[in-house]
């Protein structure tokens, strides 16, 4: 694929993005000269373009290198992507690339790395515009955060982010930014919500079958203050229980739910990010919901959230 002119403009994680590659799932905006991030094709050196034999055999993405302001990832079926200085994504696509997968790499991985390079906080979870602020629903894989997010959204609240919530500090206030108007759903959730598959976009995933639901009126496209965080876990209880986390323990729970922890392992935890985390902890109440295993209690969990927030 050869380099083209900048033709598309998007708002992603509160950043204005100019791109020569169309990102169909991103939130489009009018052309502007005030650009934060540029996405552009680049004819890279062979060491970045050519997959290794191990990568070909594995058939999956591989982080080649990561430094403070530079990161490279290569996907055998798609191409190579280099993120630098928090303002540029260079890409080189292979013949026969999967467009949907490329879109997800750029949105879910590249833009996340760009946000990290810009010293922003990124929490793994769903962001919901809830009573004028941002509610984050987090937890380990399989805890049921997608189900809880679906139940809360069904009560006339709007999605801001599906899998990663990007946060920064503005005038000593913690702000969350909208991601892009698409919601990833596993097969069980598609069946539970009774969504016809013809309405869904098949989403490439290395571990499980997933689909993307393009949001329209259900998406909130503006920034909002942080209002609360709920962390789901499964425990030995008969009914869902909720408790608030206070004091220094809040920092532990917030940082344990950071997105893409390998980025922090590479660079460490910069003092600037620590200070931002302190602001978040001081502003945002954090709750733990412990739910029973093997029992449907989604409505009860959502009721608990509405009671405490």
Coordinates of N, CA, C and O in Angstrom, one line a residue, residues 75 108-109 112-113 116 122 124 164 258-265:
X75 N 2.3 -7.2 13.0 CA 1.4 -8.3 12.9 C 1.6 -9.0 11.6 O 1.6 -8.4 10.5
X108 N -7.1 0.4 19.1 CA -7.0 -0.2 20.5 C -5.6 -0.4 21.0 O -5.3 -0.4 22.2
X109 N -4.6 -0.5 20.1 CA -3.2 -0.6 20.5 C -2.4 0.7 20.2 O -1.9 1.3 21.2
X112 N -3.6 3.7 22.1 CA -3.3 3.5 23.5 C -1.8 3.8 23.9 O -1.5 4.5 24.8
X113 N -0.9 3.3 23.0 CA 0.5 3.6 23.2 C 0.8 5.1 23.1 O 1.5 5.7 23.9
X116 N -0.2 6.7 26.2 CA 0.8 6.5 27.2 C 2.1 7.4 27.0 O 2.6 7.9 28.0
X122 N -4.3 5.1 31.7 CA -5.3 4.3 30.9 C -5.7 3.1 31.8 O -4.9 2.3 32.2
X124 N -8.1 -0.3 32.3 CA -8.8 -1.4 31.6 C -10.2 -1.5 32.1 O -10.4 -1.9 33.2
X164 N -10.9 0.5 27.1 CA -9.8 1.3 27.8 C -10.3 2.7 28.0 O -10.8 3.3 27.1
X258 N -4.7 -0.9 35.5 CA -4.1 -0.2 34.4 C -4.1 -1.1 33.1 O -4.0 -2.3 33.2
X259 N -4.3 -0.4 32.0 CA -4.4 -1.1 30.7 C -2.9 -1.3 30.1 O -2.1 -0.4 30.3
X260 N -2.7 -2.4 29.5 CA -1.4 -2.7 28.9 C -0.2 -2.5 29.9 O 0.6 -1.6 29.7
X261 N -0.2 -3.3 30.9 CA 0.8 -3.1 32.0 C 2.2 -3.3 31.5 O 3.2 -2.8 32.2
X262 N 2.4 -3.9 30.3 CA 3.8 -4.1 29.8 C 4.5 -2.7 29.5 O 5.7 -2.6 29.5
X263 N 3.6 -1.7 29.3 CA 4.2 -0.4 29.0 C 4.9 0.2 30.2 O 5.9 0.8 30.2
X264 N 4.3 -0.1 31.4 CA 4.8 0.4 32.7 C 6.1 -0.5 33.0 O 7.0 0.0 33.6
X265 N 6.0 -1.7 32.7 CA 7.2 -2.6 33.0 C 8.4 -2.2 32.2 O 9.5 -2.4 32.6

